[in-house]
CSV table of C-alpha atoms in Angstrom, one decimal:
chain,number,residue,atom,x,y,z
I,1,UNK,CA,169.7,167.3,114.2
I,2,UNK,CA,167.7,169.0,116.9
I,3,UNK,CA,163.9,168.7,116.8
I,4,UNK,CA,161.9,172.0,116.4
I,5,UNK,CA,160.5,173.3,119.7
I,6,UNK,CA,156.8,172.3,120.1
I,7,UNK,CA,155.0,174.6,122.6
I,8,UNK,CA,152.9,172.9,125.3
I,9,UNK,CA,149.1,172.8,124.7
I,10,UNK,CA,147.2,175.2,126.9
I,11,UNK,CA,144.5,173.7,129.2
I,12,UNK,CA,141.8,175.7,131.0
I,13,UNK,CA,139.5,174.3,133.6
I,14,UNK,CA,137.5,175.7,136.5
I,15,UNK,CA,135.4,174.8,139.5
I,16,UNK,CA,132.4,176.6,140.9
I,17,UNK,CA,132.3,177.6,144.6
I,18,UNK,CA,128.6,176.6,145.0
I,19,UNK,CA,129.4,174.1,147.8
I,20,UNK,CA,132.2,172.2,149.5
I,21,UNK,CA,134.4,170.3,147.1
I,22,UNK,CA,133.6,166.6,146.9
I,23,UNK,CA,135.3,163.3,146.2
I,24,UNK,CA,133.6,163.5,142.8
I,25,UNK,CA,135.3,166.9,142.1
I,26,UNK,CA,138.7,165.4,143.0
I,27,UNK,CA,138.5,162.1,141.2
I,28,UNK,CA,136.7,163.6,138.2
I,29,UNK,CA,138.8,166.7,137.7
I,30,UNK,CA,141.3,168.0,140.3
I,31,UNK,CA,143.5,164.9,140.5
I,32,UNK,CA,144.0,164.9,136.8
I,33,UNK,CA,144.9,168.5,137.0
I,34,UNK,CA,147.5,167.7,139.6
I,35,UNK,CA,149.0,164.5,138.2
I,36,UNK,CA,148.9,165.2,134.5
I,37,UNK,CA,147.8,168.5,133.2
I,38,UNK,CA,150.1,170.9,135.2
I,39,UNK,CA,153.0,168.8,134.1
I,40,UNK,CA,152.1,168.2,130.4
I,41,UNK,CA,150.5,171.6,129.5
I,42,UNK,CA,150.5,175.3,130.0
I,43,UNK,CA,147.6,174.8,132.5
I,44,UNK,CA,145.2,177.5,133.7
I,45,UNK,CA,142.9,176.7,136.6
I,46,UNK,CA,140.2,178.9,138.0
I,47,UNK,CA,137.6,179.2,140.7
I,48,UNK,CA,134.7,180.3,138.6
I,49,UNK,CA,132.9,182.4,141.1
I,50,UNK,CA,130.9,184.5,138.5
I,51,UNK,CA,129.1,181.3,137.6
I,52,UNK,CA,127.9,180.8,141.2
I,53,UNK,CA,125.9,184.0,140.8
I,54,UNK,CA,123.4,182.3,138.5
I,55,UNK,CA,121.4,181.0,141.4
I,56,UNK,CA,120.4,182.3,144.8
I,57,UNK,CA,123.4,182.4,147.2
I,58,UNK,CA,124.7,183.9,150.4
I,59,UNK,CA,127.5,186.4,149.6
I,60,UNK,CA,129.5,185.7,152.8
I,61,UNK,CA,129.2,182.0,152.2
I,62,UNK,CA,130.3,182.3,148.6
I,63,UNK,CA,133.4,184.2,149.6
I,64,UNK,CA,134.3,181.5,152.1
I,65,UNK,CA,133.7,178.7,149.6
I,66,UNK,CA,135.7,180.5,146.9
I,67,UNK,CA,138.7,180.7,149.2
I,68,UNK,CA,138.2,177.2,150.4
I,69,UNK,CA,138.1,175.9,146.8
I,70,UNK,CA,141.3,177.7,145.9
I,71,UNK,CA,143.0,176.4,149.1
I,72,UNK,CA,141.9,172.8,148.4
I,73,UNK,CA,143.1,173.0,144.8
I,74,UNK,CA,146.5,173.9,146.2
I,75,UNK,CA,146.3,171.3,149.0
I,76,UNK,CA,145.5,168.6,146.4
I,77,UNK,CA,148.8,169.4,144.7
I,78,UNK,CA,148.5,172.2,142.2
I,79,UNK,CA,151.9,173.9,142.0
I,80,UNK,CA,151.7,177.7,141.2
I,81,UNK,CA,155.2,177.4,139.8
I,82,UNK,CA,153.9,174.9,137.2
I,83,UNK,CA,150.4,176.3,136.5
I,84,UNK,CA,148.2,179.4,136.9
I,85,UNK,CA,145.7,179.3,139.7
I,86,UNK,CA,143.3,182.3,140.2
I,87,UNK,CA,139.8,183.5,140.9
I,88,UNK,CA,137.6,184.3,137.8
I,89,UNK,CA,136.2,187.6,139.1
I,90,UNK,CA,139.7,188.9,139.6
I,91,UNK,CA,140.3,189.0,135.8
I,92,UNK,CA,137.9,191.4,134.0
I,93,UNK,CA,138.5,189.8,130.6
I,94,UNK,CA,136.0,186.9,131.5
I,95,UNK,CA,133.1,189.3,131.8
I,96,UNK,CA,134.3,191.5,128.8
I,97,UNK,CA,134.4,188.5,126.5
I,98,UNK,CA,131.2,187.0,127.8
I,99,UNK,CA,129.2,189.7,126.2
I,100,UNK,CA,130.7,189.1,122.8
I,101,UNK,CA,129.9,185.5,123.2
I,102,UNK,CA,126.3,186.3,124.0
I,103,UNK,CA,126.3,188.4,120.8
I,104,UNK,CA,127.7,185.4,118.9
I,105,UNK,CA,125.4,182.7,120.3
I,106,UNK,CA,121.7,182.3,119.5
I,107,UNK,CA,118.8,182.1,121.9
I,108,UNK,CA,118.0,178.6,120.7
I,109,UNK,CA,121.5,177.4,121.5
I,110,UNK,CA,121.2,178.6,125.1
I,111,UNK,CA,117.8,177.1,125.7
I,112,UNK,CA,118.9,173.7,124.3
I,113,UNK,CA,121.5,173.3,127.1
I,114,UNK,CA,120.6,170.2,129.2
I,115,UNK,CA,121.9,171.7,132.4
I,116,UNK,CA,119.8,174.8,131.9
I,117,UNK,CA,116.7,172.7,131.6
I,118,UNK,CA,117.6,170.7,134.7
I,119,UNK,CA,118.5,173.8,136.8
I,120,UNK,CA,115.3,175.6,135.7
I,121,UNK,CA,113.2,172.7,136.8
I,122,UNK,CA,115.1,172.5,140.2
I,123,UNK,CA,114.7,176.3,140.9
I,124,UNK,CA,111.1,176.3,139.9
I,125,UNK,CA,110.4,173.3,142.2
I,126,UNK,CA,111.9,175.3,145.0
I,127,UNK,CA,109.5,178.2,144.2
I,128,UNK,CA,112.3,180.5,143.1
I,129,UNK,CA,112.5,182.7,140.0
I,130,UNK,CA,115.1,181.9,137.4
I,131,UNK,CA,117.9,184.4,136.7
I,132,UNK,CA,118.7,185.4,133.2
I,133,UNK,CA,122.3,184.5,133.9
I,134,UNK,CA,121.3,180.9,134.2
I,135,UNK,CA,120.3,180.9,130.6
I,136,UNK,CA,123.4,182.8,129.3
I,137,UNK,CA,126.1,181.3,131.5
I,138,UNK,CA,127.3,179.0,128.8
I,139,UNK,CA,128.4,182.1,127.0
I,140,UNK,CA,130.5,183.0,130.0
I,141,UNK,CA,131.9,179.5,130.1
I,142,UNK,CA,132.9,179.9,126.4
I,143,UNK,CA,134.6,183.2,127.3
I,144,UNK,CA,136.5,181.5,130.1
I,145,UNK,CA,137.9,179.0,127.6
I,146,UNK,CA,138.4,181.1,124.6
I,147,UNK,CA,140.1,184.1,126.4
I,148,UNK,CA,143.2,182.0,127.0
I,149,UNK,CA,143.7,180.4,123.5
I,150,UNK,CA,142.8,177.1,125.1
I,151,UNK,CA,143.7,174.0,123.2
I,152,UNK,CA,142.2,171.4,125.6
I,153,UNK,CA,139.4,171.4,128.1
I,154,UNK,CA,139.4,168.4,130.5
I,155,UNK,CA,135.8,167.9,131.6
I,156,UNK,CA,133.3,165.2,132.5
I,157,UNK,CA,130.4,164.2,130.4
I,158,UNK,CA,128.0,166.7,132.1
I,159,UNK,CA,130.0,169.6,130.7
I,160,UNK,CA,130.6,168.2,127.2
I,161,UNK,CA,127.7,170.1,125.7
I,162,UNK,CA,129.1,173.4,126.9
I,163,UNK,CA,132.5,172.7,125.4
I,164,UNK,CA,130.9,171.9,122.1
I,165,UNK,CA,129.1,175.3,122.3
I,166,UNK,CA,132.5,177.0,123.0
I,167,UNK,CA,133.9,175.3,119.9
I,168,UNK,CA,130.9,176.4,117.8
I,169,UNK,CA,131.1,180.0,119.0
I,170,UNK,CA,134.9,180.2,118.3
I,171,UNK,CA,134.4,178.9,114.8
I,172,UNK,CA,131.4,181.2,114.1
I,173,UNK,CA,133.3,184.3,115.5
I,174,UNK,CA,136.4,183.5,113.4
I,175,UNK,CA,134.3,183.1,110.3
I,176,UNK,CA,132.5,186.4,110.8
I,177,UNK,CA,135.3,188.6,112.1
I,178,UNK,CA,138.6,186.9,111.4
I,179,UNK,CA,140.9,184.4,113.1
I,180,UNK,CA,140.9,185.5,116.8
I,181,UNK,CA,140.2,182.3,118.7
I,182,UNK,CA,141.7,178.9,119.0
I,183,UNK,CA,139.0,176.2,118.6
I,184,UNK,CA,139.4,174.0,121.7
I,185,UNK,CA,138.9,170.3,122.0
I,186,UNK,CA,137.5,168.4,124.9
I,187,UNK,CA,139.4,165.6,126.8
I,188,UNK,CA,137.8,163.1,129.2
I,189,UNK,CA,139.4,161.4,132.3
I,190,UNK,CA,139.8,157.6,131.9
I,191,UNK,CA,138.2,156.4,135.2
I,192,UNK,CA,135.6,157.9,137.5
I,193,UNK,CA,134.9,160.8,135.3
I,194,UNK,CA,131.5,161.0,137.0
I,195,UNK,CA,131.3,159.8,140.6
I,196,UNK,CA,127.7,159.3,141.7
I,197,UNK,CA,125.9,160.0,144.9
I,198,UNK,CA,126.3,157.2,147.4
I,199,UNK,CA,122.6,157.4,148.4
I,200,UNK,CA,121.3,157.9,144.8
I,201,UNK,CA,123.7,156.3,142.4
I,202,UNK,CA,121.7,157.5,139.4
I,203,UNK,CA,122.6,161.1,140.3
I,204,UNK,CA,126.0,162.9,140.2
I,205,UNK,CA,127.8,163.5,143.5
I,206,UNK,CA,127.2,167.3,143.4
I,207,UNK,CA,128.6,169.7,145.9
I,208,UNK,CA,125.4,171.8,146.0
I,209,UNK,CA,123.1,168.8,146.7
I,210,UNK,CA,120.8,169.4,149.7
I,211,UNK,CA,121.3,166.0,151.3
I,212,UNK,CA,124.9,165.3,152.4
I,213,UNK,CA,124.5,161.6,153.4
I,214,UNK,CA,125.6,160.4,149.9
I,215,UNK,CA,128.3,163.0,149.4
I,216,UNK,CA,131.9,162.6,150.5
I,217,UNK,CA,133.5,166.0,151.0
I,218,UNK,CA,137.2,166.5,150.7
I,219,UNK,CA,137.3,167.9,154.3
I,220,UNK,CA,135.1,165.2,155.9
I,221,UNK,CA,136.7,163.5,158.9
I,222,UNK,CA,137.8,160.0,158.4
I,223,UNK,CA,135.0,158.4,160.5
I,224,UNK,CA,132.5,160.4,158.5
I,225,UNK,CA,134.0,159.1,155.2
I,226,UNK,CA,133.8,155.5,156.4
I,227,UNK,CA,130.2,155.9,157.6
I,228,UNK,CA,129.0,157.4,154.3
I,229,UNK,CA,130.7,154.7,152.2
I,230,UNK,CA,129.5,151.8,154.5
I,231,UNK,CA,126.0,153.2,154.2
I,232,UNK,CA,126.1,153.5,150.4
I,233,UNK,CA,123.1,152.2,148.6
I,234,UNK,CA,123.8,149.0,146.7
I,235,UNK,CA,121.4,146.8,144.7
I,236,UNK,CA,119.1,143.9,145.0
I,237,UNK,CA,120.9,140.5,144.9
I,238,UNK,CA,124.3,139.7,146.3
I,239,UNK,CA,126.6,139.3,143.3
I,240,UNK,CA,129.3,141.9,142.9
I,241,UNK,CA,129.3,142.8,139.2
I,242,UNK,CA,130.2,145.9,137.3
I,243,UNK,CA,126.9,146.8,135.5
I,244,UNK,CA,125.9,150.5,135.5
I,245,UNK,CA,122.4,149.8,134.4
I,246,UNK,CA,121.5,146.8,136.5
I,247,UNK,CA,123.7,147.5,139.6
I,248,UNK,CA,124.4,151.3,139.6
I,249,UNK,CA,125.2,151.4,143.3
I,250,UNK,CA,127.8,148.6,143.1
I,251,UNK,CA,129.2,150.0,139.9
I,252,UNK,CA,129.7,153.4,141.6
I,253,UNK,CA,131.7,151.8,144.4
I,254,UNK,CA,133.8,149.9,142.0
I,255,UNK,CA,134.5,153.1,140.0
I,256,UNK,CA,135.6,154.9,143.2
I,257,UNK,CA,137.7,152.0,144.3
I,258,UNK,CA,139.4,151.7,141.0
I,259,UNK,CA,140.1,155.4,140.8
I,260,UNK,CA,141.4,155.6,144.4
I,261,UNK,CA,143.7,152.5,144.2
I,262,UNK,CA,144.7,152.2,140.6
I,263,UNK,CA,144.6,148.5,141.2
I,264,UNK,CA,142.7,147.5,138.1
I,265,UNK,CA,139.6,148.4,136.1
I,266,UNK,CA,136.2,148.3,137.8
I,267,UNK,CA,135.4,145.1,135.9
I,268,UNK,CA,138.6,143.4,137.2
I,269,UNK,CA,138.0,144.5,140.8
I,270,UNK,CA,134.5,143.1,140.8
I,271,UNK,CA,135.9,139.6,140.5
I,272,UNK,CA,137.8,140.0,143.7
I,273,UNK,CA,134.7,140.4,145.9
I,274,UNK,CA,132.0,138.0,147.0
I,275,UNK,CA,130.1,140.4,149.2
I,276,UNK,CA,129.0,144.0,149.2
I,277,UNK,CA,130.3,144.5,152.8
I,278,UNK,CA,133.9,143.7,151.8
I,279,UNK,CA,133.7,146.0,148.8
I,280,UNK,CA,132.3,148.8,150.9
I,281,UNK,CA,135.0,148.4,153.5
I,282,UNK,CA,137.9,148.4,151.0
I,283,UNK,CA,136.4,151.4,149.2
I,284,UNK,CA,136.0,153.3,152.4
I,285,UNK,CA,139.6,152.8,153.4
I,286,UNK,CA,140.8,153.6,149.9
I,287,UNK,CA,138.9,156.9,150.0
I,288,UNK,CA,140.3,157.7,153.5
I,289,UNK,CA,143.8,157.2,152.3
I,290,UNK,CA,143.4,159.4,149.2
I,291,UNK,CA,141.9,162.3,151.2
I,292,UNK,CA,144.2,162.2,154.3
I,293,UNK,CA,147.1,164.2,152.7
I,294,UNK,CA,144.7,166.7,151.2
I,295,UNK,CA,143.1,167.4,154.5
I,296,UNK,CA,146.5,167.7,156.2
I,297,UNK,CA,147.9,170.1,153.6
I,298,UNK,CA,144.6,172.2,153.7
I,299,UNK,CA,145.1,172.7,157.4
I,300,UNK,CA,148.7,173.9,156.8
I,301,UNK,CA,147.6,176.4,154.1
I,302,UNK,CA,144.7,177.7,156.3
I,303,UNK,CA,147.4,178.5,158.9
I,304,UNK,CA,149.2,180.7,156.4
I,305,UNK,CA,146.5,182.7,154.5
I,306,UNK,CA,149.0,185.2,153.1
I,307,UNK,CA,150.5,182.4,151.0
I,308,UNK,CA,147.1,181.6,149.4
I,309,UNK,CA,146.5,185.3,148.8
I,310,UNK,CA,149.8,185.7,147.1
I,311,UNK,CA,149.2,182.7,144.8
I,312,UNK,CA,145.8,184.0,143.8
I,313,UNK,CA,147.2,187.5,143.2
I,314,UNK,CA,150.1,186.3,141.1
I,315,UNK,CA,147.8,183.9,139.2
I,316,UNK,CA,145.3,186.7,138.3
I,317,UNK,CA,148.1,188.9,137.1
I,318,UNK,CA,149.4,186.2,134.8
I,319,UNK,CA,145.9,185.3,133.6
I,320,UNK,CA,145.2,188.9,132.7
I,321,UNK,CA,148.5,189.0,130.7
I,322,UNK,CA,147.4,185.9,128.8
I,323,UNK,CA,143.7,187.0,128.2
I,324,UNK,CA,143.8,190.7,127.6
I,325,UNK,CA,145.5,190.8,124.2
I,326,UNK,CA,143.1,188.2,122.8
I,327,UNK,CA,140.0,189.9,124.3
I,328,UNK,CA,141.2,193.3,123.0
I,329,UNK,CA,141.7,191.7,119.5
I,330,UNK,CA,138.1,190.4,119.7
I,331,UNK,CA,136.7,193.8,120.6
I,332,UNK,CA,138.6,195.4,117.7
I,333,UNK,CA,137.5,192.6,115.3
I,334,UNK,CA,133.7,193.1,116.0
I,335,UNK,CA,134.1,196.9,115.3
I,336,UNK,CA,134.3,198.4,118.7
I,337,UNK,CA,136.3,201.7,118.9
I,338,UNK,CA,139.4,201.2,121.0
I,339,UNK,CA,139.9,203.6,123.9
I,340,UNK,CA,142.1,206.6,123.2
């Protein structure tokens, strides 16, 4: 007897064009999108450029980084025949639904966001004013997720609080106005969910960090990758052990090596090394091998910009088709008069 058809779960994930994409972005998110999500789900992937407006930025640079991020996502292996790839600002439904999410959330919920507190402190330390959008952007992130009837959101630990907020807003909206939104669940990568800065292993390898010495970018030349890994901060002592608290630098290298090679867990790999130098050398070569095909494919795509334009155009069209009916239903549910 044939089994009933079970639709694939829908996944949504995005990446901000606030800097050049890093090894952390790839190992923590993009590789999973490529190897798993686009094959096992109805996957929607987005360059979330509206989020990049929450802090001071150069408009021309942001356009370049947006295009570069989209190109790198394709170079890493996202297949537009298997998934939807687009730019957030090309689909109006994100901004439309964001306002309804602001009307559903509370001020206290926004101010409790850990990333908001961290970014406010960073902006104020630079002598900059803080934009209101920095406070409210979790409502936009919730809109990004909920507009597509998302079932699963693959994120690292740093975004867990925002996905929990999206869940809470979906439930609250549905209770107040009727069943419009799917309540999403968060999924976490198994290894290297959060790659740390090679020069400061207690901080995330962020693409917008001011100092680049501890950040491996996807487009770094091979010699630059080797130099950065070989100069990575380790720890006092000489024993190679996987201990995030006592030896964060070594643990970070072991996380990266495990993620790049698939040759065992970080704990298992630690037993194969008697010196930091050998660990660094193997980690550097593993990273180089992982990034080599991405850099090569990126160069090919840059030579054919019309292809990338076409992918983004088609992706935005499909995304609008997925999001518009649900956002229109939300507008009707809250009592807004539909256009004539």
